[in-house]
């Protein structure tokens, strides 16, 4: 199993590799156009509608983030990063997807007052539930909530 700290570092490496400078993280284009031939280009237009979760206006982005996490983990590049074990671990894939769409460095760059699930949901274009989980994972959730 890959530990959270290692996944956070891999996420930051990907942020640098993809030259992501701010939210929202362009998950769709990152998935479609991998740098340095990390994997074959993926045409997300071929995905079935049943793959995408639609419970929240931003839920489709989280579905794509989970697909991106799986794609990374199952790629040769991911194998070299020892991520293969994530492929069959749904909880780890969900956590990695949250990291990818809400990198720690981008969240930490926000003012303390902006570190709320509601603000992060709107700013990063993710469901508020995922924003809340991410803040908890980073230990940045205000205790007065």
GROMACS .gro file of N, CA and C in nm:
model
  435
    1UNK      N    1   0.084  -0.119   0.000
    1UNK     CA    2   0.000   0.000   0.000
    1UNK      C    3   0.088   0.125   0.000
    2UNK      N    4   0.053   0.221  -0.080
    2UNK     CA    5   0.125   0.347  -0.090
    2UNK      C    6   0.074   0.439   0.021
    3UNK      N    7   0.163   0.500   0.096
    3UNK     CA    8   0.118   0.586   0.205
    3UNK      C    9   0.075   0.723   0.151
    4UNK      N   10  -0.003   0.793   0.232
    4UNK     CA   11  -0.059   0.922   0.191
    4UNK      C   12   0.049   1.023   0.160
    5UNK      N   13   0.154   1.025   0.240
    5UNK     CA   14   0.261   1.121   0.216
    5UNK      C   15   0.325   1.100   0.078
    6UNK      N   16   0.344   0.974   0.040
    6UNK     CA   17   0.401   0.943  -0.091
    6UNK      C   18   0.306   0.988  -0.202
    7UNK      N   19   0.176   0.965  -0.185
    7UNK     CA   20   0.077   1.009  -0.285
    7UNK      C   21   0.075   1.161  -0.296
    8UNK      N   22   0.088   1.230  -0.184
    8UNK     CA   23   0.093   1.376  -0.187
    8UNK      C   24   0.213   1.423  -0.268
    9UNK      N   25   0.328   1.358  -0.250
    9UNK     CA   26   0.449   1.396  -0.325
    9UNK      C   27   0.432   1.367  -0.473
   10UNK      N   28   0.374   1.254  -0.507
   10UNK     CA   29   0.349   1.220  -0.647
   10UNK      C   30   0.254   1.322  -0.709
   11UNK      N   31   0.153   1.363  -0.633
   11UNK     CA   32   0.059   1.465  -0.681
   11UNK      C   33   0.133   1.596  -0.709
   12UNK      N   34   0.221   1.637  -0.618
   12UNK     CA   35   0.297   1.761  -0.639
   12UNK      C   36   0.390   1.748  -0.760
   13UNK      N   37   0.446   1.629  -0.781
   13UNK     CA   38   0.529   1.605  -0.900
   13UNK      C   39   0.445   1.622  -1.026
   14UNK      N   40   0.322   1.570  -1.023
   14UNK     CA   41   0.233   1.582  -1.139
   14UNK      C   42   0.189   1.727  -1.161
   15UNK      N   43   0.167   1.801  -1.053
   15UNK     CA   44   0.132   1.943  -1.064
   15UNK      C   45   0.244   2.017  -1.138
   16UNK      N   46   0.369   1.985  -1.103
   16UNK     CA   47   0.483   2.047  -1.170
   16UNK      C   48   0.493   2.000  -1.316
   17UNK      N   49   0.479   1.871  -1.336
   17UNK     CA   50   0.491   1.813  -1.470
   17UNK      C   51   0.387   1.871  -1.565
   18UNK      N   52   0.264   1.885  -1.516
   18UNK     CA   53   0.155   1.938  -1.598
   18UNK      C   54   0.148   2.091  -1.596
   19UNK      N   55   0.236   2.154  -1.517
   19UNK     CA   56   0.240   2.299  -1.507
   19UNK      C   57   0.106   2.358  -1.463
   20UNK      N   58   0.051   2.302  -1.357
   20UNK     CA   59  -0.074   2.352  -1.299
   20UNK      C   60  -0.037   2.465  -1.204
   21UNK      N   61  -0.097   2.582  -1.226
   21UNK     CA   62  -0.062   2.700  -1.146
   21UNK      C   63  -0.174   2.746  -1.054
   22UNK      N   64  -0.292   2.690  -1.070
   22UNK     CA   65  -0.403   2.729  -0.984
   22UNK      C   66  -0.527   2.650  -1.016
   23UNK      N   67  -0.624   2.659  -0.926
   23UNK     CA   68  -0.750   2.587  -0.948
   23UNK      C   69  -0.838   2.659  -1.050
   24UNK      N   70  -0.930   2.588  -1.111
   24UNK     CA   71  -0.949   2.444  -1.098
   24UNK      C   72  -0.844   2.366  -1.177
   25UNK      N   73  -0.803   2.255  -1.121
   25UNK     CA   74  -0.704   2.169  -1.186
   25UNK      C   75  -0.767   2.112  -1.313
   26UNK      N   76  -0.699   2.124  -1.428
   26UNK     CA   77  -0.758   2.081  -1.556
   26UNK      C   78  -0.753   1.929  -1.576
   27UNK      N   79  -0.828   1.856  -1.493
   27UNK     CA   80  -0.827   1.710  -1.493
   27UNK      C   81  -0.854   1.653  -1.632
   28UNK      N   82  -0.952   1.709  -1.701
   28UNK     CA   83  -0.990   1.657  -1.833
   28UNK      C   84  -0.873   1.660  -1.931
   29UNK      N   85  -0.807   1.775  -1.943
   29UNK     CA   86  -0.695   1.783  -2.037
   29UNK      C   87  -0.574   1.705  -1.988
   30UNK      N   88  -0.554   1.697  -1.857
   30UNK     CA   89  -0.444   1.618  -1.803
   30UNK      C   90  -0.462   1.471  -1.837
   31UNK      N   91  -0.584   1.425  -1.828
   31UNK     CA   92  -0.616   1.286  -1.860
   31UNK      C   93  -0.599   1.258  -2.009
   32UNK      N   94  -0.641   1.353  -2.090
   32UNK     CA   95  -0.638   1.335  -2.235
   32UNK      C   96  -0.499   1.352  -2.296
   33UNK      N   97  -0.418   1.441  -2.237
   33UNK     CA   98  -0.287   1.471  -2.296
   33UNK      C   99  -0.175   1.450  -2.196
   34UNK      N  100  -0.137   1.326  -2.175
   34UNK     CA  101  -0.029   1.299  -2.079
   34UNK      C  102   0.106   1.346  -2.133
   35UNK      N  103   0.187   1.406  -2.048
   35UNK     CA  104   0.320   1.449  -2.093
   35UNK      C  105   0.417   1.331  -2.105
   36UNK      N  106   0.513   1.347  -2.191
   36UNK     CA  107   0.622   1.250  -2.203
   36UNK      C  108   0.574   1.107  -2.226
   37UNK      N  109   0.464   1.094  -2.297
   37UNK     CA  110   0.411   0.961  -2.331
   37UNK      C  111   0.395   0.872  -2.208
   38UNK      N  112   0.337   0.927  -2.102
   38UNK     CA  113   0.314   0.849  -1.981
   38UNK      C  114   0.217   0.735  -2.008
   39UNK      N  115   0.122   0.758  -2.099
   39UNK     CA  116   0.028   0.656  -2.146
   39UNK      C  117  -0.031   0.705  -2.276
   40UNK      N  118  -0.102   0.618  -2.344
   40UNK     CA  119  -0.168   0.656  -2.469
   40UNK      C  120  -0.271   0.763  -2.441
   41UNK      N  121  -0.291   0.853  -2.537
   41UNK     CA  122  -0.396   0.953  -2.521
   41UNK      C  123  -0.529   0.883  -2.501
   42UNK      N  124  -0.614   0.940  -2.419
   42UNK     CA  125  -0.743   0.883  -2.387
   42UNK      C  126  -0.852   0.977  -2.437
   43UNK      N  127  -0.944   0.925  -2.515
   43UNK     CA  128  -1.055   1.005  -2.563
   43UNK      C  129  -1.171   0.988  -2.467
   44UNK      N  130  -1.192   1.087  -2.380
   44UNK     CA  131  -1.298   1.074  -2.280
   44UNK      C  132  -1.437   1.082  -2.341
   45UNK      N  133  -1.447   1.121  -2.466
   45UNK     CA  134  -1.577   1.121  -2.534
   45UNK      C  135  -1.630   0.979  -2.551
   46UNK      N  136  -1.542   0.880  -2.541
   46UNK     CA  137  -1.584   0.741  -2.555
   46UNK      C  138  -1.629   0.678  -2.425
   47UNK      N  139  -1.627   0.752  -2.315
   47UNK     CA  140  -1.671   0.697  -2.188
   47UNK      C  141  -1.822   0.683  -2.186
   48UNK      N  142  -1.870   0.580  -2.122
   48UNK     CA  143  -2.015   0.562  -2.113
   48UNK      C  144  -2.071   0.656  -2.007
   49UNK      N  145  -2.196   0.692  -2.022
   49UNK     CA  146  -2.261   0.781  -1.928
   49UNK      C  147  -2.274   0.719  -1.789
   50UNK      N  148  -2.277   0.588  -1.781
   50UNK     CA  149  -2.293   0.523  -1.651
   50UNK      C  150  -2.167   0.536  -1.566
   51UNK      N  151  -2.056   0.570  -1.628
   51UNK     CA  152  -1.930   0.587  -1.556
   51UNK      C  153  -1.932   0.714  -1.470
   52UNK      N  154  -1.999   0.817  -1.521
   52UNK     CA  155  -1.997   0.949  -1.458
   52UNK      C  156  -2.104   0.958  -1.349
   53UNK      N  157  -2.063   0.999  -1.231
   53UNK     CA  158  -2.155   1.024  -1.120
   53UNK      C  159  -2.214   1.163  -1.138
   54UNK      N  160  -2.346   1.176  -1.117
   54UNK     CA  161  -2.409   1.307  -1.139
   54UNK      C  162  -2.486   1.356  -1.016
   55UNK      N  163  -2.450   1.310  -0.897
   55UNK     CA  164  -2.521   1.351  -0.776
   55UNK      C  165  -2.503   1.497  -0.740
   56UNK      N  166  -2.400   1.560  -0.789
   56UNK     CA  167  -2.366   1.698  -0.757
   56UNK      C  168  -2.320   1.763  -0.887
   57UNK      N  169  -2.332   1.894  -0.898
   57UNK     CA  170  -2.292   1.959  -1.023
   57UNK      C  171  -2.145   1.936  -1.057
   58UNK      N  172  -2.060   1.913  -0.955
   58UNK     CA  173  -1.918   1.889  -0.978
   58UNK      C  174  -1.880   1.741  -0.972
   59UNK      N  175  -1.977   1.654  -0.949
   59UNK     CA  176  -1.949   1.511  -0.939
   59UNK      C  177  -1.882   1.454  -1.064
   60UNK      N  178  -1.919   1.498  -1.185
   60UNK     CA  179  -1.850   1.444  -1.302
   60UNK      C  180  -1.698   1.471  -1.300
   61UNK      N  181  -1.655   1.585  -1.245
   61UNK     CA  182  -1.511   1.611  -1.234
   61UNK      C  183  -1.444   1.511  -1.141
   62UNK      N  184  -1.512   1.473  -1.034
   62UNK     CA  185  -1.455   1.375  -0.942
   62UNK      C  186  -1.451   1.237  -1.009
   63UNK      N  187  -1.550   1.206  -1.091
   63UNK     CA  188  -1.546   1.079  -1.166
   63UNK      C  189  -1.424   1.078  -1.258
   64UNK      N  190  -1.399   1.189  -1.326
   64UNK     CA  191  -1.281   1.200  -1.413
   64UNK      C  192  -1.152   1.194  -1.331
   65UNK      N  193  -1.153   1.254  -1.212
   65UNK     CA  194  -1.034   1.250  -1.127
   65UNK      C  195  -1.004   1.106  -1.083
   66UNK      N  196  -1.109   1.028  -1.055
   66UNK     CA  197  -1.088   0.887  -1.019
   66UNK      C  198  -1.036   0.808  -1.139
   67UNK      N  199  -1.088   0.838  -1.258
   67UNK     CA  200  -1.037   0.775  -1.379
   67UNK      C  201  -0.890   0.811  -1.399
   68UNK      N  202  -0.857   0.937  -1.377
   68UNK     CA  203  -0.719   0.984  -1.388
   68UNK      C  204  -0.630   0.911  -1.288
   69UNK      N  205  -0.676   0.898  -1.165
   69UNK     CA  206  -0.599   0.827  -1.062
   69UNK      C  207  -0.574   0.682  -1.104
   70UNK      N  208  -0.678   0.616  -1.157
   70UNK     CA  209  -0.662   0.477  -1.203
   70UNK      C  210  -0.566   0.470  -1.322
   71UNK      N  211  -0.578   0.565  -1.412
   71UNK     CA  212  -0.492   0.569  -1.531
   71UNK      C  213  -0.346   0.584  -1.489
   72UNK      N  214  -0.321   0.673  -1.395
   72UNK     CA  215  -0.185   0.693  -1.346
   72UNK      C  216  -0.134   0.566  -1.280
   73UNK      N  217  -0.215   0.509  -1.191
   73UNK     CA  218  -0.173   0.391  -1.115
   73UNK      C  219  -0.146   0.270  -1.204
   74UNK      N  220  -0.223   0.257  -1.311
   74UNK     CA  221  -0.208   0.139  -1.397
   74UNK      C  222  -0.110   0.161  -1.513
   75UNK      N  223  -0.057   0.281  -1.526
   75UNK     CA  224   0.038   0.310  -1.634
   75UNK      C  225   0.177   0.258  -1.599
   76UNK      N  226   0.261   0.253  -1.698
   76UNK     CA  227   0.400   0.214  -1.674
   76UNK      C  228   0.466   0.315  -1.580
   77UNK      N  229   0.436   0.442  -1.598
   77UNK     CA  230   0.490   0.545  -1.510
   77UNK      C  231   0.446   0.520  -1.366
   78UNK      N  232   0.316   0.489  -1.349
   78UNK     CA  233   0.264   0.460  -1.216
   78UNK      C  234   0.328   0.338  -1.154
   79UNK      N  235   0.354   0.240  -1.237
   79UNK     CA  236   0.421   0.119  -1.189
   79UNK      C  237   0.561   0.153  -1.137
   80UNK      N  238   0.629   0.241  -1.207
   80UNK     CA  239   0.763   0.283  -1.163
   80UNK      C  240   0.756   0.362  -1.032
   81UNK      N  241   0.642   0.422  -1.006
   81UNK     CA  242   0.620   0.497  -0.882
   81UNK      C  243   0.562   0.407  -0.772
   82UNK      N  244   0.550   0.277  -0.801
   82UNK     CA  245   0.494   0.178  -0.707
   82UNK      C  246   0.349   0.207  -0.673
   83UNK      N  247   0.271   0.246  -0.775
   83UNK     CA  248   0.129   0.277  -0.755
   83UNK      C  249   0.035   0.165  -0.797
   84UNK      N  250   0.087   0.057  -0.848
   84UNK     CA  251   0.003  -0.051  -0.900
   84UNK      C  252  -0.097  -0.103  -0.798
   85UNK      N  253  -0.061  -0.101  -0.671
   85UNK     CA  254  -0.151  -0.154  -0.567
   85UNK      C  255  -0.278  -0.070  -0.552
   86UNK      N  256  -0.277   0.053  -0.600
   86UNK     CA  257  -0.395   0.139  -0.589
   86UNK      C  258  -0.510   0.093  -0.677
   87UNK      N  259  -0.478   0.027  -0.787
   87UNK     CA  260  -0.578  -0.006  -0.889
   87UNK      C  261  -0.698  -0.080  -0.830
   88UNK      N  262  -0.675  -0.165  -0.732
   88UNK     CA  263  -0.785  -0.246  -0.676
   88UNK      C  264  -0.826  -0.199  -0.537
   89UNK      N  265  -0.788  -0.080  -0.499
   89UNK     CA  266  -0.820  -0.024  -0.367
   89UNK      C  267  -0.904   0.102  -0.387
   90UNK      N  268  -1.037   0.085  -0.383
   90UNK     CA  269  -1.128   0.198  -0.412
   90UNK      C  270  -1.106   0.316  -0.318
   91UNK      N  271  -1.086   0.289  -0.190
   91UNK     CA  272  -1.066   0.398  -0.095
   91UNK      C  273  -0.940   0.478  -0.129
   92UNK      N  274  -0.833   0.408  -0.165
   92UNK     CA  275  -0.708   0.475  -0.202
   92UNK      C  276  -0.724   0.554  -0.332
   93UNK      N  277  -0.798   0.498  -0.429
   93UNK     CA  278  -0.823   0.569  -0.555
   93UNK      C  279  -0.900   0.697  -0.528
   94UNK      N  280  -1.001   0.690  -0.441
   94UNK     CA  281  -1.080   0.810  -0.409
   94UNK      C  282  -0.991   0.915  -0.342
   95UNK      N  283  -0.906   0.871  -0.249
   95UNK     CA  284  -0.815   0.965  -0.181
   95UNK      C  285  -0.717   1.027  -0.280
   96UNK      N  286  -0.660   0.945  -0.367
   96UNK     CA  287  -0.565   0.995  -0.467
   96UNK      C  288  -0.635   1.092  -0.562
   97UNK      N  289  -0.757   1.062  -0.601
   97UNK     CA  290  -0.833   1.151  -0.689
   97UNK      C  291  -0.855   1.287  -0.622
   98UNK      N  292  -0.887   1.286  -0.493
   98UNK     CA  293  -0.904   1.413  -0.421
   98UNK      C  294  -0.773   1.492  -0.420
   99UNK      N  295  -0.663   1.422  -0.402
   99UNK     CA  296  -0.532   1.489  -0.405
   99UNK      C  297  -0.507   1.551  -0.541
  100UNK      N  298  -0.538   1.477  -0.647
  100UNK     CA  299  -0.511   1.524  -0.782
  100UNK      C  300  -0.592   1.648  -0.818
  101UNK      N  301  -0.716   1.653  -0.775
  101UNK     CA  302  -0.803   1.764  -0.812
  101UNK      C  303  -0.792   1.880  -0.711
  102UNK      N  304  -0.739   1.850  -0.591
  102UNK     CA  305  -0.718   1.952  -0.488
  102UNK      C  306  -0.579   1.933  -0.428
  103UNK      N  307  -0.473   1.962  -0.504
  103UNK     CA  308  -0.337   1.943  -0.453
  103UNK      C  309  -0.312   2.024  -0.325
  104UNK      N  310  -0.239   1.965  -0.234
  104UNK     CA  311  -0.211   2.029  -0.105
  104UNK      C  312  -0.151   2.168  -0.123
  105UNK      N  313  -0.059   2.182  -0.217
  105UNK     CA  314   0.006   2.312  -0.235
  105UNK      C  315  -0.093   2.421  -0.274
  106UNK      N  316  -0.193   2.386  -0.354
  106UNK     CA  317  -0.292   2.486  -0.395
  106UNK      C  318  -0.388   2.519  -0.281
  107UNK      N  319  -0.421   2.421  -0.200
  107UNK     CA  320  -0.509   2.447  -0.086
  107UNK      C  321  -0.434   2.529   0.019
  108UNK      N  322  -0.310   2.492   0.045
  108UNK     CA  323  -0.231   2.565   0.146
  108UNK      C  324  -0.202   2.709   0.103
  109UNK      N  325  -0.208   2.736  -0.027
  109UNK     CA  326  -0.184   2.873  -0.074
  109UNK      C  327  -0.304   2.964  -0.049
  110UNK      N  328  -0.418   2.907  -0.014
  110UNK     CA  329  -0.537   2.986   0.015
  110UNK      C  330  -0.525   3.047   0.154
  111UNK      N  331  -0.590   3.159   0.173
  111UNK     CA  332  -0.594   3.218   0.307
  111UNK      C  333  -0.668   3.123   0.400
  112UNK      N  334  -0.642   3.135   0.528
  112UNK     CA  335  -0.708   3.048   0.625
  112UNK      C  336  -0.861   3.061   0.617
  113UNK      N  337  -0.908   3.180   0.594
  113UNK     CA  338  -1.053   3.203   0.584
  113UNK      C  339  -1.116   3.138   0.462
  114UNK      N  340  -1.036   3.113   0.359
  114UNK     CA  341  -1.088   3.050   0.236
  114UNK      C  342  -1.086   2.898   0.245
  115UNK      N  343  -1.031   2.845   0.349
  115UNK     CA  344  -1.020   2.700   0.362
  115UNK      C  345  -1.147   2.640   0.423
  116UNK      N  346  -1.255   2.661   0.352
  116UNK     CA  347  -1.384   2.604   0.392
  116UNK      C  348  -1.432   2.511   0.281
  117UNK      N  349  -1.511   2.411   0.315
  117UNK     CA  350  -1.562   2.321   0.211
  117UNK      C  351  -1.638   2.395   0.101
  118UNK      N  352  -1.714   2.496   0.140
  118UNK     CA  353  -1.794   2.570   0.042
  118UNK      C  354  -1.706   2.647  -0.056
  119UNK      N  355  -1.604   2.716  -0.003
  119UNK     CA  356  -1.516   2.793  -0.090
  119UNK      C  357  -1.434   2.699  -0.179
  120UNK      N  358  -1.381   2.596  -0.121
  120UNK     CA  359  -1.299   2.502  -0.199
  120UNK      C  360  -1.383   2.433  -0.305
  121UNK      N  361  -1.507   2.400  -0.271
  121UNK     CA  362  -1.597   2.340  -0.369
  121UNK      C  363  -1.612   2.429  -0.492
  122UNK      N  364  -1.639   2.556  -0.469
  122UNK     CA  365  -1.657   2.650  -0.580
  122UNK      C  366  -1.525   2.679  -0.652
  123UNK      N  367  -1.418   2.698  -0.578
  123UNK     CA  368  -1.289   2.737  -0.634
  123UNK      C  369  -1.222   2.624  -0.714
  124UNK      N  370  -1.233   2.501  -0.662
  124UNK     CA  371  -1.170   2.386  -0.726
  124UNK      C  372  -1.268   2.306  -0.812
  125UNK      N  373  -1.395   2.347  -0.809
  125UNK     CA  374  -1.501   2.279  -0.885
  125UNK      C  375  -1.511   2.132  -0.848
  126UNK      N  376  -1.532   2.108  -0.719
  126UNK     CA  377  -1.548   1.974  -0.664
  126UNK      C  378  -1.669   1.974  -0.571
  127UNK      N  379  -1.729   1.857  -0.548
  127UNK     CA  380  -1.839   1.851  -0.452
  127UNK      C  381  -1.792   1.893  -0.312
  128UNK      N  382  -1.879   1.958  -0.238
  128UNK     CA  383  -1.845   2.004  -0.103
  128UNK      C  384  -1.804   1.889  -0.012
  129UNK      N  385  -1.865   1.773  -0.029
  129UNK     CA  386  -1.829   1.656   0.054
  129UNK      C  387  -1.682   1.618   0.031
  130UNK      N  388  -1.638   1.621  -0.094
  130UNK     CA  389  -1.498   1.589  -0.124
  130UNK      C  390  -1.405   1.698  -0.071
  131UNK      N  391  -1.448   1.823  -0.079
  131UNK     CA  392  -1.368   1.934  -0.025
  131UNK      C  393  -1.352   1.917   0.126
  132UNK      N  394  -1.459   1.881   0.194
  132UNK     CA  395  -1.454   1.859   0.338
  132UNK      C  396  -1.355   1.746   0.372
  133UNK      N  397  -1.366   1.635   0.300
  133UNK     CA  398  -1.273   1.523   0.323
  133UNK      C  399  -1.128   1.565   0.300
  134UNK      N  400  -1.105   1.643   0.196
  134UNK     CA  401  -0.968   1.685   0.164
  134UNK      C  402  -0.913   1.775   0.274
  135UNK      N  403  -0.994   1.867   0.323
  135UNK     CA  404  -0.950   1.953   0.433
  135UNK      C  405  -0.918   1.870   0.558
  136UNK      N  406  -0.999   1.768   0.583
  136UNK     CA  407  -0.973   1.679   0.697
  136UNK      C  408  -0.843   1.603   0.676
  137UNK      N  409  -0.821   1.552   0.555
  137UNK     CA  410  -0.698   1.478   0.525
  137UNK      C  411  -0.575   1.564   0.548
  138UNK      N  412  -0.586   1.692   0.518
  138UNK     CA  413  -0.472   1.784   0.533
  138UNK      C  414  -0.464   1.845   0.673
  139UNK      N  415  -0.562   1.814   0.756
  139UNK     CA  416  -0.564   1.871   0.890
  139UNK      C  417  -0.587   2.021   0.890
  140UNK      N  418  -0.663   2.069   0.791
  140UNK     CA  419  -0.685   2.214   0.775
  140UNK      C  420  -0.828   2.256   0.803
  141UNK      N  421  -0.909   2.166   0.855
  141UNK     CA  422  -1.049   2.199   0.882
  141UNK      C  423  -1.057   2.274   1.013
  142UNK      N  424  -1.121   2.389   1.009
  142UNK     CA  425  -1.139   2.466   1.132
  142UNK      C  426  -1.223   2.384   1.229
  143UNK      N  427  -1.186   2.386   1.356
  143UNK     CA  428  -1.255   2.308   1.458
  143UNK      C  429  -1.391   2.363   1.497
  144UNK      N  430  -1.420   2.489   1.462
  144UNK     CA  431  -1.547   2.551   1.501
  144UNK      C  432  -1.661   2.518   1.405
  145UNK      N  433  -1.640   2.427   1.313
  145UNK     CA  434  -1.745   2.390   1.218
  145UNK      C  435  -1.846   2.299   1.281
   0.00000   0.00000   0.00000
